[in-house]
């Protein structure tokens, strides 16, 4: 089938590459000429396991091409995916400027029947706005072309994007038109394995489903972080509590890991946007607002522990930092807890020696060269001459460090662990002071 994808960001590129890999012919349109050029060289401008090989292979075999030419895109695909960014506005609402620009472009150029699919995470009611923008553009031209608008939210996780796309838990299709549902069903057939994973529903329910999924997951995390703080105060161990509750199949073990807060491009933005949508509809979403507040507070827990450890004075101190990305297997630093920690440390006069297996380049892009940030070649190098060590991302390679060497490298053998990677008693025996999340500090 012929498919056009507007937007070659995270969701757009994964969508385009996976559809091309399934044998479709895909044109990916982006307004950013440099990005189009980079992609046409087979280079993916962000880190996602397996994606660059997939882009290169399909590009070379002629099933995937990149262009800035919207007319080429509109004339190519029966399916026109909108996968451009929806950045948060000042008030937390999702900014639909780019989505509606694409709708306007399609409406200005379209000559034959098209299925326009909103893939970006967009607030309830966006499909209607997209339809209005398409019709307004058609009217300007005095044309009438049949177009269907479908909501088809994307649930992929960074770091596992390809397998999430090609082996999805569910494929949500929001449309009131049975014929469009059938077209979408045929399009997704290669990814609809074992049992039928396609869920067809009305457009608004589909749009809300995406926010509901992310808000539910974010709520689980904030719930655990809230409890972690209680556990610490009452002398309980949140890791024991986690196992105790996870064994109930109604709760389950997934997404109940306490930590130093959630980040990334989805949870923070989507929870805020849902709070905004709710309030616009006349409902104050108290629970969701609390989920966000708890998360912001949680991102400061490591800093507060470090500050207290040094009696409130961090001037001239150096903190080694392991992990910069918002989670392992990505170089994405959006809303990463590491940023809150580093910025608070710098503000207090401390400096940072950081290491992340893939996010160093991204960090340099955000913060540039600065005297109070050293980007180190490996995890041990980050500890050299640092006072203490803080951990914010649970990369596998941080799980079994050589503690004897760390003790020699750090001025004080002290670890502030935002992801509960180690057994506190083991660290105490090794001679460390160890602060973690929702467990009493040991060795302090
Ligand atoms: C998320 C959703 O999982 C995905 O379905 C949606 O399409 C986009 O948003 P992603 O942002 O890539 O995906 O990351 P995810 O793996 O969900 O992690 C989000 C954040 O939550 C990370 O900062 C992670 O460290 C944190 N987290 C996750 C916890 O703190 N505890 C947990 O138990 C799980």
Short mmCIF file of C-alpha atoms and ligand atoms in Angstrom, two decimals:
data_model
loop_
_atom_site.label_atom_id
_atom_site.label_comp_id
_atom_site.label_asym_id
_atom_site.label_seq_id
_atom_site.Cartn_x
_atom_site.Cartn_y
_atom_site.Cartn_z
CA UNK A 1 0.00 0.00 0.00
CA UNK A 2 1.04 3.60 -0.43
CA UNK A 3 1.53 5.51 2.77
CA UNK A 4 2.62 9.05 3.58
CA UNK A 5 3.85 10.03 7.00
CA UNK A 6 4.10 13.71 7.94
CA UNK A 7 6.78 14.18 10.58
CA UNK A 8 10.02 12.23 10.89
CA UNK A 9 10.37 12.55 14.65
CA UNK A 10 10.19 9.61 16.96
CA UNK A 11 6.71 8.35 16.23
CA UNK A 12 6.74 9.35 12.55
CA UNK A 13 10.02 7.68 11.74
CA UNK A 14 9.22 4.44 13.55
CA UNK A 15 5.80 4.34 11.84
CA UNK A 16 7.31 5.01 8.41
CA UNK A 17 10.14 2.48 8.81
CA UNK A 18 7.94 -0.31 10.18
CA UNK A 19 5.29 0.11 7.47
CA UNK A 20 8.01 0.13 4.78
CA UNK A 21 9.58 -2.97 6.31
CA UNK A 22 6.23 -4.75 5.98
CA UNK A 23 6.39 -4.19 2.20
CA UNK A 24 4.51 -0.89 1.82
CA UNK A 25 5.87 2.10 -0.06
CA UNK A 26 6.28 5.01 2.32
CA UNK A 27 7.05 8.67 1.76
CA UNK A 28 8.04 10.56 4.87
CA UNK A 29 7.59 14.34 4.70
CA UNK A 30 9.33 16.78 7.00
CA UNK A 31 9.68 20.58 6.82
CA UNK A 32 13.23 20.32 8.17
CA UNK A 33 15.47 20.03 5.09
CA UNK A 34 18.53 19.09 7.15
CA UNK A 35 16.69 16.26 8.81
CA UNK A 36 15.48 14.99 5.43
CA UNK A 37 19.05 15.08 4.13
CA UNK A 38 20.39 13.26 7.20
CA UNK A 39 17.73 10.57 6.92
CA UNK A 40 18.33 10.20 3.20
CA UNK A 41 21.95 9.34 4.05
CA UNK A 42 20.54 6.55 6.24
CA UNK A 43 21.39 8.34 9.48
CA UNK A 44 18.82 8.43 12.28
CA UNK A 45 19.21 11.62 14.34
CA UNK A 46 18.36 9.93 17.66
CA UNK A 47 19.14 6.63 19.33
CA UNK A 48 16.65 3.80 19.00
CA UNK A 49 17.89 0.21 18.87
CA UNK A 50 17.50 -1.30 15.37
CA UNK A 51 15.90 1.74 13.77
CA UNK A 52 18.88 2.96 11.73
CA UNK A 53 19.36 -0.48 10.12
CA UNK A 54 15.67 -0.64 9.31
CA UNK A 55 15.65 2.88 7.83
CA UNK A 56 18.78 2.19 5.77
CA UNK A 57 17.57 -1.17 4.42
CA UNK A 58 14.16 0.12 3.36
CA UNK A 59 15.63 3.31 1.94
CA UNK A 60 18.09 1.29 -0.16
CA UNK A 61 15.35 -1.05 -1.36
CA UNK A 62 13.25 1.94 -2.45
CA UNK A 63 10.33 1.39 -0.10
CA UNK A 64 11.08 4.41 2.06
CA UNK A 65 11.98 7.92 0.97
CA UNK A 66 12.24 11.29 2.63
CA UNK A 67 11.23 14.64 1.24
CA UNK A 68 10.35 18.20 2.16
CA UNK A 69 7.88 18.27 -0.73
CA UNK A 70 4.39 18.10 0.78
CA UNK A 71 2.79 17.84 -2.69
CA UNK A 72 4.73 14.62 -3.32
CA UNK A 73 3.52 13.31 0.03
CA UNK A 74 -0.13 14.21 -0.53
CA UNK A 75 -0.22 12.67 -4.01
CA UNK A 76 1.57 9.48 -2.83
CA UNK A 77 -0.35 7.87 0.01
CA UNK A 78 -3.89 6.63 0.31
CA UNK A 79 -3.08 6.84 4.01
CA UNK A 80 -1.80 10.20 5.22
CA UNK A 81 -0.40 9.85 8.72
CA UNK A 82 0.02 12.98 10.82
CA UNK A 83 2.88 12.31 13.24
CA UNK A 84 4.20 15.81 13.91
CA UNK A 85 4.96 17.21 17.36
CA UNK A 86 2.35 18.48 19.82
CA UNK A 87 4.55 20.46 22.21
CA UNK A 88 3.03 21.59 25.49
CA UNK A 89 1.82 25.19 25.59
CA UNK A 90 2.32 27.45 28.64
CA UNK A 91 -0.84 26.13 30.30
CA UNK A 92 0.01 22.45 29.74
CA UNK A 93 -2.35 22.05 26.80
CA UNK A 94 -1.03 20.29 23.69
CA UNK A 95 -0.24 22.80 20.95
CA UNK A 96 -1.96 21.63 17.76
CA UNK A 97 -0.33 24.19 15.47
CA UNK A 98 1.76 21.65 13.55
CA UNK A 99 -1.01 19.05 13.33
CA UNK A 100 -3.43 21.60 11.88
CA UNK A 101 -0.78 22.95 9.52
CA UNK A 102 -0.41 19.46 8.04
CA UNK A 103 -4.21 19.15 7.74
CA UNK A 104 -4.27 22.50 5.93
CA UNK A 105 -1.48 21.35 3.61
CA UNK A 106 -3.29 18.11 2.76
CA UNK A 107 -6.54 20.01 2.17
CA UNK A 108 -4.75 22.49 -0.09
CA UNK A 109 -3.22 19.78 -2.31
CA UNK A 110 -5.44 16.71 -2.23
CA UNK A 111 -7.18 15.55 -5.41
CA UNK A 112 -8.36 11.98 -4.58
CA UNK A 113 -9.87 10.08 -1.67
CA UNK A 114 -7.55 9.95 1.35
CA UNK A 115 -7.59 8.50 4.84
CA UNK A 116 -6.01 11.06 7.15
CA UNK A 117 -4.75 9.39 10.33
CA UNK A 118 -3.80 11.27 13.49
CA UNK A 119 -0.93 9.34 15.04
CA UNK A 120 0.45 12.11 17.25
CA UNK A 121 -0.92 12.13 20.79
CA UNK A 122 -3.67 14.70 20.48
CA UNK A 123 -6.41 15.93 22.82
CA UNK A 124 -9.97 14.74 22.48
CA UNK A 125 -11.67 16.67 19.71
CA UNK A 126 -8.57 17.01 17.52
CA UNK A 127 -9.88 14.77 14.75
CA UNK A 128 -12.83 17.16 14.42
CA UNK A 129 -10.43 20.10 14.17
CA UNK A 130 -8.35 18.24 11.58
CA UNK A 131 -11.52 17.60 9.57
CA UNK A 132 -12.47 21.30 9.81
CA UNK A 133 -8.99 22.37 8.67
CA UNK A 134 -9.14 19.96 5.72
CA UNK A 135 -12.58 21.17 4.69
CA UNK A 136 -11.63 24.84 5.07
CA UNK A 137 -8.62 24.32 2.78
CA UNK A 138 -10.74 22.45 0.24
CA UNK A 139 -13.36 25.19 0.33
CA UNK A 140 -10.73 27.85 -0.34
CA UNK A 141 -9.96 25.96 -3.54
CA UNK A 142 -13.62 25.46 -4.31
CA UNK A 143 -12.98 21.71 -4.42
CA UNK A 144 -14.78 18.78 -2.88
CA UNK A 145 -12.75 15.62 -2.27
CA UNK A 146 -13.81 12.75 -0.02
CA UNK A 147 -11.56 12.44 3.02
CA UNK A 148 -11.89 10.31 6.16
CA UNK A 149 -10.20 11.27 9.41
CA UNK A 150 -9.15 8.45 11.73
CA UNK A 151 -7.59 8.50 15.18
CA UNK A 152 -4.91 5.84 15.60
CA UNK A 153 -2.84 6.57 18.69
CA UNK A 154 0.66 5.17 19.07
CA UNK A 155 1.64 3.33 22.25
CA UNK A 156 5.32 2.68 21.58
CA UNK A 157 8.00 2.94 24.24
CA UNK A 158 11.37 4.47 23.53
CA UNK A 159 14.08 1.82 23.47
CA UNK A 160 11.56 -0.83 22.39
CA UNK A 161 9.82 1.14 19.65
CA UNK A 162 10.21 -1.36 16.80
CA UNK A 163 8.92 -4.36 18.69
CA UNK A 164 6.11 -2.27 20.21
CA UNK A 165 5.07 -1.22 16.71
CA UNK A 166 5.41 -4.60 15.02
CA UNK A 167 4.09 -6.69 17.93
CA UNK A 168 1.56 -4.36 19.51
CA UNK A 169 -0.64 -5.21 22.50
CA UNK A 170 -3.48 -3.43 20.74
CA UNK A 171 -4.12 -1.34 17.68
CA UNK A 172 -6.70 1.32 18.46
CA UNK A 173 -8.66 2.69 15.53
CA UNK A 174 -11.06 5.55 16.10
CA UNK A 175 -13.57 6.02 13.30
CA UNK A 176 -17.32 6.04 12.83
CA UNK A 177 -17.02 4.79 9.26
CA UNK A 178 -16.95 0.96 8.84
CA UNK A 179 -15.31 1.21 5.43
CA UNK A 180 -12.38 3.20 6.85
CA UNK A 181 -12.08 0.70 9.69
CA UNK A 182 -11.68 -2.07 7.08
CA UNK A 183 -8.97 -0.12 5.24
CA UNK A 184 -7.09 0.42 8.48
CA UNK A 185 -7.53 -3.24 9.38
CA UNK A 186 -5.94 -4.26 6.06
CA UNK A 187 -3.09 -1.81 6.60
CA UNK A 188 -2.29 -3.23 10.03
CA UNK A 189 -2.79 -6.90 9.06
CA UNK A 190 0.99 -7.65 9.08
CA UNK A 191 1.18 -6.57 12.73
CA UNK A 192 -2.06 -8.18 13.89
CA UNK A 193 -0.56 -11.48 15.10
CA UNK A 194 -1.98 -14.50 16.94
CA UNK A 195 -5.28 -12.99 17.90
CA UNK A 196 -7.14 -9.90 16.77
CA UNK A 197 -5.52 -6.93 18.43
CA UNK A 198 -7.53 -4.33 16.60
CA UNK A 199 -9.98 -2.35 18.68
CA UNK A 200 -12.34 -0.15 16.68
CA UNK A 201 -14.15 2.59 18.56
CA UNK A 202 -15.49 6.09 18.06
CA UNK A 203 -12.97 8.84 17.46
CA UNK A 204 -13.21 10.60 20.83
CA UNK A 205 -12.85 7.41 22.84
CA UNK A 206 -9.79 6.53 20.80
CA UNK A 207 -8.23 9.93 21.47
CA UNK A 208 -8.93 9.61 25.18
CA UNK A 209 -7.61 6.03 25.31
CA UNK A 210 -4.08 7.20 24.62
CA UNK A 211 -4.13 9.73 27.46
CA UNK A 212 -5.87 7.26 29.76
CA UNK A 213 -3.12 4.66 29.21
CA UNK A 214 -0.29 7.07 29.92
CA UNK A 215 -2.07 8.70 32.85
CA UNK A 216 -2.76 5.30 34.42
CA UNK A 217 0.91 4.29 34.12
CA UNK A 218 2.10 7.63 35.47
CA UNK A 219 -0.36 7.28 38.34
CA UNK A 220 1.08 3.90 39.28
CA UNK A 221 4.57 5.40 39.41
CA UNK A 222 3.56 8.46 41.44
CA UNK A 223 1.54 6.23 43.76
CA UNK A 224 4.62 4.11 44.43
CA UNK A 225 6.80 7.17 44.88
CA UNK A 226 4.32 8.60 47.36
CA UNK A 227 4.34 5.33 49.27
CA UNK A 228 8.13 5.20 49.11
CA UNK A 229 8.27 8.47 51.00
CA UNK A 230 5.87 7.10 53.59
CA UNK A 231 7.85 3.85 53.84
CA UNK A 232 11.03 5.76 54.58
CA UNK A 233 9.34 7.79 57.31
CA UNK A 234 7.76 4.77 59.04
CA UNK A 235 10.81 2.50 58.75
CA UNK A 236 9.41 0.18 56.05
CA UNK A 237 11.15 -1.02 52.87
CA UNK A 238 9.28 -0.06 49.69
CA UNK A 239 10.94 -2.87 47.72
CA UNK A 240 9.36 -5.44 50.05
CA UNK A 241 6.05 -3.63 49.79
CA UNK A 242 6.35 -3.61 45.99
CA UNK A 243 6.76 -7.38 45.88
CA UNK A 244 4.00 -7.80 48.45
CA UNK A 245 1.44 -5.91 46.40
CA UNK A 246 2.64 -6.94 42.92
CA UNK A 247 1.87 -10.58 43.64
CA UNK A 248 -1.82 -9.67 43.53
CA UNK A 249 -2.67 -10.23 39.86
CA UNK A 250 -5.08 -7.31 39.99
CA UNK A 251 -2.10 -5.07 40.73
CA UNK A 252 0.73 -6.90 38.97
CA UNK A 253 4.46 -6.19 38.99
CA UNK A 254 4.67 -3.85 36.01
CA UNK A 255 5.18 -0.16 36.45
CA UNK A 256 5.32 -0.09 40.22
CA UNK A 257 9.02 0.67 40.52
CA UNK A 258 9.68 3.57 42.84
CA UNK A 259 12.41 5.93 41.71
CA UNK A 260 13.52 9.52 41.24
CA UNK A 261 10.52 10.38 39.08
CA UNK A 262 9.30 9.69 35.56
CA UNK A 263 10.47 11.69 32.57
CA UNK A 264 10.40 11.40 28.80
CA UNK A 265 8.38 12.90 26.04
CA UNK A 266 5.05 11.34 27.03
CA UNK A 267 4.12 10.99 30.68
CA UNK A 268 4.84 14.54 31.90
CA UNK A 269 3.33 16.15 28.81
CA UNK A 270 0.31 13.89 28.56
CA UNK A 271 -0.65 14.06 32.22
CA UNK A 272 -0.52 17.87 32.06
CA UNK A 273 -2.49 17.91 28.83
CA UNK A 274 -5.16 15.63 30.29
CA UNK A 275 -5.48 17.84 33.37
CA UNK A 276 -5.97 20.74 30.98
CA UNK A 277 -8.53 18.91 28.82
CA UNK A 278 -10.45 17.93 31.94
CA UNK A 279 -10.49 21.47 33.28
CA UNK A 280 -11.59 22.86 29.91
CA UNK A 281 -14.47 20.40 29.95
CA UNK A 282 -15.45 21.71 33.40
CA UNK A 283 -13.93 18.93 35.50
CA UNK A 284 -11.07 19.52 37.94
CA UNK A 285 -8.94 16.36 37.66
CA UNK A 286 -7.59 16.39 41.21
CA UNK A 287 -5.98 12.94 41.07
CA UNK A 288 -4.12 13.65 37.85
CA UNK A 289 -2.89 17.01 39.09
CA UNK A 290 -1.52 15.22 42.17
CA UNK A 291 0.23 12.62 39.98
CA UNK A 292 2.15 15.43 38.33
CA UNK A 293 2.91 17.26 41.62
CA UNK A 294 4.20 14.09 43.26
CA UNK A 295 6.46 13.50 40.26
CA UNK A 296 7.95 16.98 40.37
CA UNK A 297 8.67 16.58 44.06
CA UNK A 298 10.15 13.14 43.48
CA UNK A 299 12.64 14.49 40.96
CA UNK A 300 14.17 16.54 43.78
CA UNK A 301 14.55 13.70 46.28
CA UNK A 302 18.15 12.86 45.32
CA UNK A 303 19.19 16.50 45.53
CA UNK A 304 17.55 16.97 48.93
CA UNK A 305 19.33 13.88 50.27
CA UNK A 306 22.68 15.08 48.93
CA UNK A 307 22.12 18.55 50.38
CA UNK A 308 21.24 17.15 53.80
CA UNK A 309 24.20 14.77 53.67
CA UNK A 310 26.52 17.76 53.33
CA UNK A 311 24.77 19.76 56.06
CA UNK A 312 23.11 22.11 53.56
CA UNK A 313 26.34 23.40 51.97
CA UNK A 314 27.27 22.06 48.54
CA UNK A 315 29.69 24.79 47.50
CA UNK A 316 32.79 23.31 45.93
CA UNK A 317 31.47 19.73 46.11
CA UNK A 318 31.63 17.39 43.14
CA UNK A 319 28.95 14.81 42.45
CA UNK A 320 29.54 11.89 40.09
CA UNK A 321 26.40 11.16 38.11
CA UNK A 322 25.57 7.86 36.44
CA UNK A 323 22.83 8.10 33.86
CA UNK A 324 21.53 11.18 32.06
CA UNK A 325 18.76 9.83 29.82
CA UNK A 326 15.23 9.67 31.25
CA UNK A 327 15.45 5.86 31.12
CA UNK A 328 17.88 3.21 29.80
CA UNK A 329 18.32 2.40 26.09
CA UNK A 330 17.61 5.90 24.88
CA UNK A 331 19.51 9.17 24.56
CA UNK A 332 16.35 11.15 25.25
CA UNK A 333 16.85 13.80 27.91
CA UNK A 334 13.37 15.31 27.76
CA UNK A 335 12.08 15.88 31.30
CA UNK A 336 14.88 13.64 32.60
CA UNK A 337 15.37 13.54 36.36
CA UNK A 338 19.11 14.03 35.77
CA UNK A 339 18.41 17.58 34.60
CA UNK A 340 16.56 18.55 37.76
CA UNK A 341 19.40 17.10 39.83
CA UNK A 342 22.24 18.71 37.85
CA UNK A 343 20.56 22.10 37.71
CA UNK A 344 19.89 22.07 41.47
CA UNK A 345 23.50 21.04 42.16
CA UNK A 346 24.88 23.80 39.95
CA UNK A 347 22.64 26.36 41.60
CA UNK A 348 24.08 25.31 44.96
CA UNK A 349 27.66 25.73 43.76
CA UNK A 350 28.45 22.04 43.22
CA UNK A 351 29.83 20.52 40.03
CA UNK A 352 28.98 17.32 38.23
CA UNK A 353 31.05 14.57 36.61
CA UNK A 354 28.61 12.64 34.47
CA UNK A 355 28.51 9.49 32.39
CA UNK A 356 25.73 7.95 30.30
CA UNK A 357 26.29 5.16 27.74
CA UNK A 358 24.48 7.06 24.95
CA UNK A 359 23.16 10.44 26.11
CA UNK A 360 26.47 12.36 26.32
CA UNK A 361 26.02 14.03 22.97
CA UNK A 362 22.47 15.08 23.86
CA UNK A 363 23.72 16.50 27.18
CA UNK A 364 26.37 18.53 25.39
CA UNK A 365 23.71 19.86 23.03
CA UNK A 366 21.54 21.02 25.92
CA UNK A 367 24.14 22.41 28.31
CA UNK A 368 27.15 23.13 26.08
CA UNK A 369 30.61 23.46 27.60
CA UNK A 370 30.51 24.57 31.21
CA UNK A 371 33.07 24.54 33.97
CA UNK A 372 30.79 22.75 36.43
CA UNK A 373 30.02 19.82 34.11
CA UNK A 374 32.57 17.19 33.09
CA UNK A 375 31.34 14.56 30.65
CA UNK A 376 33.44 11.48 31.38
CA UNK A 377 34.42 8.52 29.22
CA UNK A 378 33.06 5.83 31.48
CA UNK A 379 31.32 5.21 34.79
CA UNK A 380 34.50 4.87 36.84
CA UNK A 381 36.06 7.98 35.31
CA UNK A 382 33.02 9.97 36.48
CA UNK A 383 33.82 8.95 40.07
CA UNK A 384 37.46 10.03 39.97
CA UNK A 385 37.90 12.79 42.50
CA UNK A 386 34.15 13.20 43.05
CA UNK A 387 32.87 13.47 46.61
CA UNK A 388 29.89 11.15 46.18
CA UNK A 389 28.01 9.22 43.49
CA UNK A 390 24.38 9.72 42.39
CA UNK A 391 22.52 7.32 40.04
CA UNK A 392 19.46 8.41 38.06
CA UNK A 393 19.16 5.92 35.16
CA UNK A 394 19.13 2.15 35.62
CA UNK A 395 21.42 1.19 32.72
CA UNK A 396 22.36 -2.50 32.97
CA UNK A 397 26.05 -1.71 33.15
CA UNK A 398 25.53 0.16 36.46
CA UNK A 399 24.09 -2.86 38.20
CA UNK A 400 27.29 -4.60 39.30
CA UNK A 401 30.07 -2.07 39.64
CA UNK A 402 33.41 -2.85 41.22
CA UNK A 403 32.61 -1.45 44.65
CA UNK A 404 36.20 -1.77 45.88
CA UNK A 405 37.39 0.49 43.08
CA UNK A 406 34.55 2.94 43.61
CA UNK A 407 35.56 3.27 47.24
CA UNK A 408 39.03 4.29 46.13
CA UNK A 409 37.82 6.71 43.47
CA UNK A 410 35.23 8.60 45.55
CA UNK A 411 36.35 10.96 48.30
CA UNK A 412 33.50 9.65 50.45
CA UNK A 413 32.16 6.16 49.76
CA UNK A 414 28.57 7.37 49.47
CA UNK A 415 25.92 6.50 46.88
CA UNK A 416 22.58 8.23 46.27
CA UNK A 417 20.63 5.72 44.23
CA UNK A 418 17.49 6.99 42.49
CA UNK A 419 16.62 3.56 41.04
CA UNK A 420 17.20 1.12 43.93
CA UNK A 421 19.83 -0.87 42.06
CA UNK A 422 21.58 -2.40 45.05
CA UNK A 423 20.90 -4.34 48.21
CA UNK A 424 21.39 -1.85 51.09
CA UNK A 425 22.90 -4.47 53.41
CA UNK A 426 25.45 -5.46 50.77
CA UNK A 427 26.50 -1.85 50.39
CA UNK A 428 26.71 -1.34 54.12
CA UNK A 429 28.99 -4.38 54.39
CA UNK A 430 31.13 -2.98 51.57
CA UNK A 431 31.61 0.14 53.67
CA UNK A 432 29.34 2.53 51.80
CA UNK A 433 26.84 5.06 52.99
CA UNK A 434 23.84 4.28 50.81
CA UNK A 435 20.73 6.34 50.25
CA UNK A 436 17.99 4.85 48.07
CA UNK A 437 14.28 5.41 47.48
CA UNK A 438 11.73 4.32 50.07
CA UNK A 439 14.27 2.47 52.21
CA UNK A 440 16.13 3.66 55.28
CA UNK A 441 19.61 4.97 54.43
CA UNK A 442 22.38 2.65 55.62
CA UNK A 443 25.91 3.34 56.77
CA UNK A 444 25.31 7.05 57.35
C1 LIG B 1 5.64 5.76 27.68
C2 LIG B 1 4.62 4.62 27.62
O1 LIG B 1 5.15 3.47 28.30
C3 LIG B 1 4.26 4.30 26.18
O2 LIG B 1 3.25 3.30 26.13
C4 LIG B 1 3.75 5.58 25.50
O3 LIG B 1 3.44 5.34 24.15
C5 LIG B 1 4.79 6.70 25.62
O4 LIG B 1 5.12 6.89 26.99
P1 LIG B 1 8.28 6.00 27.36
O5 LIG B 1 8.11 7.45 27.68
O6 LIG B 1 9.15 5.63 26.22
O7 LIG B 1 6.86 5.31 27.08
O8 LIG B 1 8.91 5.32 28.66
P2 LIG B 1 8.53 4.28 29.79
O9 LIG B 1 9.34 3.05 29.65
O10 LIG B 1 7.08 4.09 29.91
O11 LIG B 1 9.08 5.05 31.08
C6 LIG B 1 8.63 6.34 31.44
C7 LIG B 1 9.27 6.83 32.72
O12 LIG B 1 8.73 6.19 33.83
C8 LIG B 1 10.79 6.65 32.80
O13 LIG B 1 11.36 7.84 33.31
C9 LIG B 1 10.95 5.51 33.79
O14 LIG B 1 12.15 5.59 34.51
C10 LIG B 1 9.76 5.75 34.70
N1 LIG B 1 9.29 4.53 35.39
C11 LIG B 1 8.75 3.49 34.68
C12 LIG B 1 9.34 4.46 36.79
O15 LIG B 1 9.82 5.39 37.45
N2 LIG B 1 8.83 3.34 37.40
C13 LIG B 1 8.29 2.31 36.72
O16 LIG B 1 7.84 1.35 37.38
C14 LIG B 1 8.26 2.38 35.31
#
